[in-house]
Every structure is written in C-alpha cells, then in structure tokens.
C-alpha cells in the first residue's frame, strides 16, 4: 500500500472567529492539507451534505439531493463553543449520521476543562486540542485521516476493524500501545488536565491498537 | 539609517516586545507560518485582530452603558476578545481579558468598567507597537533587505 499524499486529505475547519479561521487555515495548508473553512456548525453540516434533521431514520437518505457532497472530507476540526449550535452539537450530529459518522472529528477549545474533554471524547471526538493550536498539534491529525483512507480501501468496515493482514504481527498489545501513546501526551500540557482525572481506558474509547501507519 | 541598522533595530524592538510580555510564543508561531508564498500572513491576521478588537470594544462599551447590564453578554464579548488575543499572542491583552471575566462573574459593574479601561489601554499599546514593528519591516523591505528571523 502506497503512502497517501497529504494533499489528498481535505479538512473542514469550523470556527466562528475570523482570526482563528485564518490561523487554522494557514496551519492546515502548511501541513499540506486541503482546507475549507466555515463559520458555523450549520454551515459545516451543509457543506457535508447533511440537512440538520437527517441521519436518525436509516430509511431516509442522509445526503440531501440538493446538497450533494462533491468533495470528500477526511476530517472535521471544530471549535467547541459557537453561537447557534449547542456545545458538542456539531460533533453529535456528525456521529449520529449514517453517512458522516466515520469522519474523524477534532475539537478545539480555549478552555482546559477536564469534564469537557472527556465528554467530547466520549461523544466520539478523536482529539481535543487546546487553543491556540500549534503546528505540532496538527501532527496528531494524520493517523485519524489515514485510518479512514484504509477503511475506504478495504470496503465497508468499522474503523475499529482495520482488516490489515499484519495487524497483529509486530505490534504491541492494545494496552501497551495506549501506554506508549500516553507517554508523549503526558508531557504535553494540553492533555495533562484530562489525564489527571480520566483513566486511560476512557480517553481512547475507539482505539484498538493501531495509531500510526508507516 | 542603513539597512543593517534597520535590521538591528527591528530585532531589538521585537525582543523588547517579548520581554515586556506584549507578545508571547504564539506570535512567533504565526511568524513561522509566513513564507514566500504567504508573505503577508502576519499582517493580515493582525489586521483582522485590530478590526475585530475595535468591534468588541464598542460592543463592550455599549453593553456596560445599559441601565440593566447583561453580564452574560459582556462576558461573551470578553471571552471572544480573550480568544482572539490569545490566537495572535497578545499576552497582556489576554491577561486583561481574564481579569475582566472575573468581574463579569461577580457582576461587579465598577470592576468591569475599570477592566474595560485597562483593556482599551493594553489594546492600544499593543496596536501601536505592532504598527511600529510592521513599519520597520516595511522600511527594511523597501531598502531591499530581508526581514531577520
């Protein structure tokens, strides 16, 4: 399997602050991602091709014919708190949608509130980044986007079952992997508050051992 | 002043801004994002910050003039201001916002008014300094030199 070029990845960034949109756009472009920025949760859903009332009934198509999603979005990075949509609102809507739930979502917030962080992770966010976001923070995004690419290569599979032939060979056990992953994070102030209050098992509810791809 | 002196002046001026906490690490993160393909990135972000800040200061003044003050609204504006100042690395402005939010929580009108004054003051200081810095950069570029890192 060849390495996916980063410019193949398209990130949707959502933030109501014009300054933050400009900065996150530059950060993402510097990391060689394609970027679309929107200023609200509802615009994000529109861009993703989801009407706000969609996704609950599996019998109705979750993509509105009028809002055909032309571009594939590999990751959504959103501010936690924006006017117009309740907290976690966008995250929940994405995770409740049959067509969008596998898109990784990353939450950004200016406030380091452990309960907020755990709640976001429980609701399905892949990462919680403390603002102001740095270039080094964006390195955490790539594994999540790669996972979705693998998934689409392997047909319909949940992200937890990657179906890689060498999945179990040469990899540390899931517990160890989490620990290894935790160590760099424990030096990172951004996760520190969360780690003090939340057990490792709860921080990565969907992690199943493979976090990086070579 | 020759090019070398201009460049030296800029380096010293920048250092003083960091030293006096007008700017912090986040500002240099923004500078790192600027390159030949995006040569005006910092000026553009800072300009957006100036515009947004002026809007927020007006909103704050209006909100605090009301006969019955909506502290939640005041706090929301300060929260926004805190966010934007943090995003560009304007540390003293950010700190002024933190103090301001405490008074909002206490619903302390006097305190809020004092904080607004302080916030205006810090904002105007950092604005002046950033503008001076950009002017120096422009002088260097016009003299055919490059901006020292």
Short mmCIF file of C-alpha atoms in Angstrom, two decimals:
data_model
loop_
_atom_site.label_atom_id
_atom_site.label_comp_id
_atom_site.label_asym_id
_atom_site.label_seq_id
_atom_site.Cartn_x
_atom_site.Cartn_y
_atom_site.Cartn_z
CA UNK A 1 0.00 0.00 0.00
CA UNK A 2 1.47 3.33 -1.04
CA UNK A 3 1.67 6.32 1.23
CA UNK A 4 -1.26 8.66 0.81
CA UNK A 5 -0.05 12.13 -0.06
CA UNK A 6 -1.25 14.68 2.46
CA UNK A 7 -2.65 16.91 -0.25
CA UNK A 8 -5.22 14.17 -0.80
CA UNK A 9 -6.63 14.95 2.62
CA UNK A 10 -9.34 17.53 2.90
CA UNK A 11 -10.06 19.11 6.25
CA UNK A 12 -13.17 21.08 7.09
CA UNK A 13 -12.40 23.69 9.75
CA UNK A 14 -15.25 25.25 11.70
CA UNK A 15 -14.81 28.34 13.88
CA UNK A 16 -16.87 31.45 14.43
CA UNK A 17 -13.76 33.60 14.97
CA UNK A 18 -12.40 35.08 11.77
CA UNK A 19 -8.94 35.28 13.29
CA UNK A 20 -8.94 31.64 14.29
CA UNK A 21 -10.23 30.58 10.89
CA UNK A 22 -7.37 32.37 9.22
CA UNK A 23 -4.81 30.83 11.54
CA UNK A 24 -6.16 27.29 11.36
CA UNK A 25 -6.36 27.54 7.59
CA UNK A 26 -2.70 28.51 7.38
CA UNK A 27 -1.71 25.81 9.85
CA UNK A 28 -3.55 23.16 7.84
CA UNK A 29 -2.24 24.36 4.49
CA UNK A 30 1.30 24.43 5.86
CA UNK A 31 0.72 20.80 6.81
CA UNK A 32 -0.23 20.21 3.15
CA UNK A 33 -3.91 19.56 3.66
CA UNK A 34 -6.67 20.95 1.52
CA UNK A 35 -8.83 23.21 3.64
CA UNK A 36 -12.33 24.55 3.67
CA UNK A 37 -13.32 26.91 6.48
CA UNK A 38 -16.84 27.74 7.61
CA UNK A 39 -18.03 29.95 10.42
CA UNK A 40 -20.79 27.85 11.93
CA UNK A 41 -21.93 24.33 12.71
CA UNK A 42 -24.92 24.60 10.41
CA UNK A 43 -22.73 25.69 7.51
CA UNK A 44 -20.47 22.76 8.27
CA UNK A 45 -23.40 20.36 8.05
CA UNK A 46 -24.50 22.00 4.81
CA UNK A 47 -21.05 21.55 3.37
CA UNK A 48 -21.04 17.93 4.45
CA UNK A 49 -24.31 17.47 2.58
CA UNK A 50 -26.39 16.84 5.63
CA UNK A 51 -29.64 18.56 6.37
CA UNK A 52 -29.99 19.19 10.08
CA UNK A 53 -32.90 16.81 10.51
CA UNK A 54 -31.25 13.93 8.70
CA UNK A 55 -29.50 10.87 9.83
CA UNK A 56 -31.76 9.47 12.53
CA UNK A 57 -34.04 7.38 10.32
CA UNK A 58 -31.98 4.81 8.44
CA UNK A 59 -34.61 4.62 5.73
CA UNK A 60 -34.28 8.21 4.61
CA UNK A 61 -31.21 9.11 2.58
CA UNK A 62 -28.85 11.02 4.77
CA UNK A 63 -27.50 13.11 1.96
CA UNK A 64 -29.91 15.65 0.60
CA UNK A 65 -30.09 15.53 -3.19
CA UNK A 66 -29.84 19.30 -3.25
CA UNK A 67 -26.68 19.37 -1.18
CA UNK A 68 -24.69 16.71 -2.92
CA UNK A 69 -21.36 16.37 -1.24
CA UNK A 70 -18.90 16.81 -4.08
CA UNK A 71 -15.78 16.78 -2.02
CA UNK A 72 -14.73 14.08 0.35
CA UNK A 73 -13.96 15.43 3.81
CA UNK A 74 -11.35 13.44 5.69
CA UNK A 75 -11.52 15.27 8.98
CA UNK A 76 -13.58 17.94 10.68
CA UNK A 77 -11.82 20.24 13.12
CA UNK A 78 -14.18 22.45 15.06
CA UNK A 79 -14.28 24.97 17.85
CA UNK A 80 -16.10 23.60 20.86
CA UNK A 81 -18.36 26.50 21.54
CA UNK A 82 -20.05 28.52 18.85
CA UNK A 83 -23.23 30.54 18.82
CA UNK A 84 -26.12 28.90 17.03
CA UNK A 85 -25.34 25.33 17.84
CA UNK A 86 -25.19 23.86 21.30
CA UNK A 87 -21.92 22.57 22.68
CA UNK A 88 -20.98 19.14 21.21
CA UNK A 89 -23.79 19.89 18.73
CA UNK A 90 -21.85 19.51 15.54
CA UNK A 91 -19.95 16.54 16.89
CA UNK A 92 -23.14 14.76 17.86
CA UNK A 93 -24.85 15.44 14.57
CA UNK A 94 -21.91 14.05 12.66
CA UNK A 95 -21.66 10.94 14.80
CA UNK A 96 -25.41 10.32 14.61
CA UNK A 97 -25.42 10.49 10.84
CA UNK A 98 -25.08 7.23 8.97
CA UNK A 99 -23.21 8.88 6.13
CA UNK A 100 -20.90 11.03 8.23
CA UNK A 101 -20.22 9.13 11.42
CA UNK A 102 -16.91 7.76 10.24
CA UNK A 103 -15.43 11.16 9.58
CA UNK A 104 -12.96 11.88 12.37
CA UNK A 105 -13.82 14.98 14.39
CA UNK A 106 -11.33 17.00 16.39
CA UNK A 107 -12.46 19.57 18.93
CA UNK A 108 -10.60 22.81 19.71
CA UNK A 109 -11.20 24.85 22.80
CA UNK A 110 -9.59 27.76 24.59
CA UNK A 111 -10.57 26.30 27.95
CA UNK A 112 -8.94 23.35 29.62
CA UNK A 113 -11.90 21.74 31.34
CA UNK A 114 -11.36 18.02 32.09
CA UNK A 115 -15.06 17.16 32.08
CA UNK A 116 -15.45 18.88 28.74
CA UNK A 117 -12.53 16.97 27.32
CA UNK A 118 -13.82 13.58 28.49
CA UNK A 119 -17.31 14.34 27.28
CA UNK A 120 -16.02 15.22 23.81
CA UNK A 121 -14.01 12.06 23.62
CA UNK A 122 -16.98 10.02 24.83
CA UNK A 123 -19.15 11.59 22.17
CA UNK A 124 -16.72 10.34 19.57
CA UNK A 125 -14.16 13.09 19.07
CA UNK A 126 -10.75 11.77 18.15
CA UNK A 127 -8.72 14.53 19.73
CA UNK A 128 -9.18 17.57 21.89
CA UNK A 129 -6.79 20.41 21.14
CA UNK A 130 -6.27 23.37 23.40
CA UNK A 131 -6.17 26.74 21.69
CA UNK A 132 -4.10 28.41 20.45
CA UNK A 133 -3.46 25.42 18.22
CA UNK A 134 0.15 24.90 17.19
CA UNK A 135 1.62 23.32 14.11
CA UNK A 136 2.87 20.42 16.22
CA UNK A 137 -0.70 19.69 17.34
CA UNK A 138 -1.70 19.02 13.77
CA UNK A 139 0.66 16.07 13.60
CA UNK A 140 -1.94 14.24 15.67
CA UNK A 141 -4.46 14.54 12.88
CA UNK A 142 -2.79 12.46 10.22
CA UNK A 143 -3.28 8.99 11.79
CA UNK A 144 -7.01 9.60 12.03
CA UNK A 145 -7.27 10.57 8.39
CA UNK A 146 -5.12 7.66 7.30
CA UNK A 147 -7.45 5.31 9.13
CA UNK A 148 -10.39 6.47 7.08
CA UNK A 149 -8.42 6.03 3.87
CA UNK A 150 -7.59 2.46 4.82
CA UNK A 151 -11.21 1.88 5.62
CA UNK A 152 -12.36 3.05 2.23
CA UNK A 153 -9.72 0.87 0.58
CA UNK A 154 -10.99 -2.17 2.45
CA UNK A 155 -14.64 -1.56 1.72
CA UNK A 156 -17.25 -1.32 4.41
CA UNK A 157 -15.52 -1.75 7.70
CA UNK A 158 -15.75 -0.01 11.00
CA UNK A 159 -12.61 1.94 11.87
CA UNK A 160 -12.02 -0.46 14.75
CA UNK A 161 -11.57 -3.40 12.36
CA UNK A 162 -8.86 -2.34 10.03
CA UNK A 163 -8.51 -5.68 8.32
CA UNK A 164 -4.79 -5.21 7.75
CA UNK A 165 -3.11 -8.54 7.15
CA UNK A 166 -0.30 -7.74 9.53
CA UNK A 167 -2.49 -6.15 12.14
CA UNK A 168 -1.40 -8.39 14.97
CA UNK A 169 2.13 -9.06 13.88
CA UNK A 170 4.87 -6.99 15.36
CA UNK A 171 2.55 -4.62 17.11
CA UNK A 172 2.44 -4.17 20.83
CA UNK A 173 -0.77 -5.17 22.59
CA UNK A 174 -3.51 -2.53 22.60
CA UNK A 175 -2.90 -1.73 26.25
CA UNK A 176 0.81 -1.18 25.65
CA UNK A 177 0.10 0.87 22.57
CA UNK A 178 -2.14 3.13 24.59
CA UNK A 179 0.51 3.49 27.25
CA UNK A 180 3.13 4.35 24.68
CA UNK A 181 0.81 6.84 23.21
CA UNK A 182 0.02 8.30 26.59
CA UNK A 183 3.63 8.96 27.47
CA UNK A 184 4.31 11.66 24.94
CA UNK A 185 0.95 13.09 25.80
CA UNK A 186 1.70 13.26 29.48
CA UNK A 187 4.46 15.70 28.64
CA UNK A 188 2.00 17.69 26.66
CA UNK A 189 0.27 20.21 28.86
CA UNK A 190 -2.78 20.05 26.74
CA UNK A 191 -3.71 16.56 27.78
CA UNK A 192 -2.38 16.85 31.27
CA UNK A 193 -5.54 18.06 32.94
CA UNK A 194 -7.53 15.31 31.34
CA UNK A 195 -5.10 12.59 32.31
CA UNK A 196 -5.21 13.60 35.91
CA UNK A 197 -8.91 12.98 36.02
CA UNK A 198 -9.67 10.34 33.44
CA UNK A 199 -8.45 6.77 33.25
CA UNK A 200 -6.57 5.75 30.08
CA UNK A 201 -9.38 3.42 29.02
CA UNK A 202 -11.79 6.29 28.78
CA UNK A 203 -9.57 8.61 26.83
CA UNK A 204 -9.49 6.50 23.70
CA UNK A 205 -12.76 4.64 23.59
CA UNK A 206 -12.36 3.53 19.99
CA UNK A 207 -8.66 2.99 19.82
CA UNK A 208 -7.83 -0.57 19.02
CA UNK A 209 -4.10 -0.73 18.91
CA UNK A 210 -3.05 0.82 15.65
CA UNK A 211 -2.47 4.51 15.73
CA UNK A 212 0.20 5.11 13.18
CA UNK A 213 0.90 3.88 9.74
CA UNK A 214 4.29 3.55 8.23
CA UNK B 1 19.78 54.71 8.91
CA UNK B 2 21.36 52.00 6.81
CA UNK B 3 19.90 48.58 6.19
CA UNK B 4 21.97 46.84 8.80
CA UNK B 5 20.95 49.35 11.44
CA UNK B 6 17.30 48.99 10.48
CA UNK B 7 17.52 45.23 10.78
CA UNK B 8 19.27 45.51 14.09
CA UNK B 9 16.62 47.91 15.32
CA UNK B 10 13.86 45.50 14.34
CA UNK B 11 15.46 42.57 16.12
CA UNK B 12 15.89 44.63 19.29
CA UNK B 13 12.39 46.03 19.08
CA UNK B 14 10.86 42.61 18.65
CA UNK B 15 12.89 41.26 21.56
CA UNK B 16 11.61 44.06 23.78
CA UNK B 17 8.01 43.25 22.88
CA UNK B 18 8.51 39.69 24.03
CA UNK B 19 10.44 40.76 27.06
CA UNK B 20 7.70 43.13 28.17
CA UNK B 21 5.01 40.49 27.55
CA UNK B 22 3.27 42.43 24.82
CA UNK B 23 3.78 39.37 22.68
CA UNK B 24 4.28 35.74 23.51
CA UNK B 25 5.30 32.49 21.86
CA UNK B 26 2.10 32.35 19.83
CA UNK B 27 3.15 35.39 17.85
CA UNK B 28 6.36 33.70 16.78
CA UNK B 29 4.30 30.65 15.79
CA UNK B 30 2.46 32.95 13.40
CA UNK B 31 5.71 34.33 12.05
CA UNK B 32 6.88 30.79 11.40
CA UNK B 33 3.81 30.24 9.25
CA UNK B 34 4.75 33.13 7.00
CA UNK B 35 6.80 32.32 3.91
CA UNK B 36 7.44 33.47 0.33
CA UNK B 37 4.07 32.07 -0.70
CA UNK B 38 2.27 33.85 2.12
CA UNK B 39 4.44 36.91 2.73
CA UNK B 40 1.70 38.99 4.34
CA UNK B 41 0.21 36.40 6.60
CA UNK B 42 1.12 38.05 9.90
CA UNK B 43 0.00 41.50 8.82
CA UNK B 44 -3.28 40.02 7.56
CA UNK B 45 -4.02 38.19 10.79
CA UNK B 46 -3.08 41.17 12.91
CA UNK B 47 -5.25 43.45 10.78
CA UNK B 48 -8.19 41.12 11.32
CA UNK B 49 -7.40 41.23 15.02
CA UNK B 50 -7.43 45.04 15.05
CA UNK B 51 -10.78 45.18 13.27
CA UNK B 52 -12.33 42.56 15.48
CA UNK B 53 -10.97 44.17 18.64
CA UNK B 54 -12.38 47.55 17.79
CA UNK B 55 -15.75 46.00 17.20
CA UNK B 56 -15.59 44.17 20.53
CA UNK B 57 -14.51 47.26 22.46
CA UNK B 58 -17.50 49.13 21.04
CA UNK B 59 -19.83 46.30 21.96
CA UNK B 60 -18.41 46.20 25.46
CA UNK B 61 -18.84 49.93 25.95
CA UNK B 62 -22.44 49.71 24.75
CA UNK B 63 -23.23 46.73 26.93
CA UNK B 64 -21.83 48.43 30.03
CA UNK B 65 -23.82 51.59 29.34
CA UNK B 66 -27.15 49.79 29.59
CA UNK B 67 -29.36 50.64 32.58
CA UNK B 68 -29.55 46.93 33.33
CA UNK B 69 -26.30 45.24 32.41
CA UNK B 70 -26.41 41.85 30.78
CA UNK B 71 -23.26 40.36 32.28
CA UNK B 72 -23.56 37.22 30.22
CA UNK B 73 -23.37 39.30 27.11
CA UNK B 74 -20.44 41.29 28.42
CA UNK B 75 -18.68 38.06 29.33
CA UNK B 76 -19.32 36.61 25.89
CA UNK B 77 -17.61 39.58 24.26
CA UNK B 78 -14.66 39.39 26.64
CA UNK B 79 -14.39 35.68 26.01
CA UNK B 80 -14.16 36.37 22.28
CA UNK B 81 -11.54 39.02 22.87
CA UNK B 82 -9.58 36.68 25.07
CA UNK B 83 -9.66 34.08 22.32
CA UNK B 84 -8.51 36.36 19.56
CA UNK B 85 -5.75 37.97 21.60
CA UNK B 86 -4.54 34.52 22.58
CA UNK B 87 -4.54 33.43 18.95
CA UNK B 88 -2.18 36.19 17.93
CA UNK B 89 -0.05 36.10 21.05
CA UNK B 90 -1.09 39.45 22.53
CA UNK B 91 -0.39 38.33 26.06
CA UNK B 92 -1.12 41.49 28.03
CA UNK B 93 -4.44 41.94 26.27
CA UNK B 94 -5.28 38.34 27.02
CA UNK B 95 -4.44 38.80 30.70
CA UNK B 96 -6.61 41.91 30.87
CA UNK B 97 -9.47 39.82 29.49
CA UNK B 98 -9.02 37.17 32.15
CA UNK B 99 -9.28 39.77 34.91
CA UNK B 100 -12.31 41.24 33.17
CA UNK B 101 -14.12 37.90 33.11
CA UNK B 102 -13.70 37.56 36.85
CA UNK B 103 -15.57 40.82 37.39
CA UNK B 104 -18.28 39.69 34.98
CA UNK B 105 -18.75 36.57 37.02
CA UNK B 106 -19.07 38.68 40.16
CA UNK B 107 -21.45 41.01 38.32
CA UNK B 108 -19.32 43.86 39.54
CA UNK B 109 -20.06 46.95 37.44
CA UNK B 110 -17.27 49.10 38.83
CA UNK B 111 -14.80 46.33 38.29
CA UNK B 112 -16.00 45.77 34.74
CA UNK B 113 -15.72 49.44 33.86
CA UNK B 114 -12.20 49.58 35.23
CA UNK B 115 -11.32 46.46 33.27
CA UNK B 116 -12.70 47.91 30.09
CA UNK B 117 -10.46 50.90 30.57
CA UNK B 118 -7.49 48.65 31.21
CA UNK B 119 -8.36 46.53 28.20
CA UNK B 120 -8.57 49.58 25.94
CA UNK B 121 -5.21 50.70 27.26
CA UNK B 122 -3.47 47.39 26.68
CA UNK B 123 -5.03 47.01 23.27
CA UNK B 124 -3.94 50.46 22.17
CA UNK B 125 -0.40 49.79 23.40
CA UNK B 126 -0.02 46.54 21.51
CA UNK B 127 -1.60 48.05 18.42
CA UNK B 128 0.87 50.92 18.40
CA UNK B 129 3.78 48.60 18.93
CA UNK B 130 2.75 46.15 16.25
CA UNK B 131 2.22 49.01 13.81
CA UNK B 132 5.70 50.34 14.58
CA UNK B 133 7.11 46.89 14.05
CA UNK B 134 5.38 46.49 10.70
CA UNK B 135 6.63 49.92 9.66
CA UNK B 136 10.19 48.90 10.45
CA UNK B 137 9.72 45.72 8.44
CA UNK B 138 8.40 47.74 5.53
CA UNK B 139 11.38 50.09 5.68
CA UNK B 140 13.72 47.12 5.56
CA UNK B 141 11.93 45.61 2.59
CA UNK B 142 11.89 48.94 0.76
CA UNK B 143 15.61 49.25 1.32
CA UNK B 144 15.98 45.96 -0.48
CA UNK B 145 16.74 43.93 2.62
CA UNK B 146 15.12 40.89 4.13
CA UNK B 147 13.39 40.60 7.47
CA UNK B 148 15.68 38.96 10.03
CA UNK B 149 14.21 35.96 11.82
#
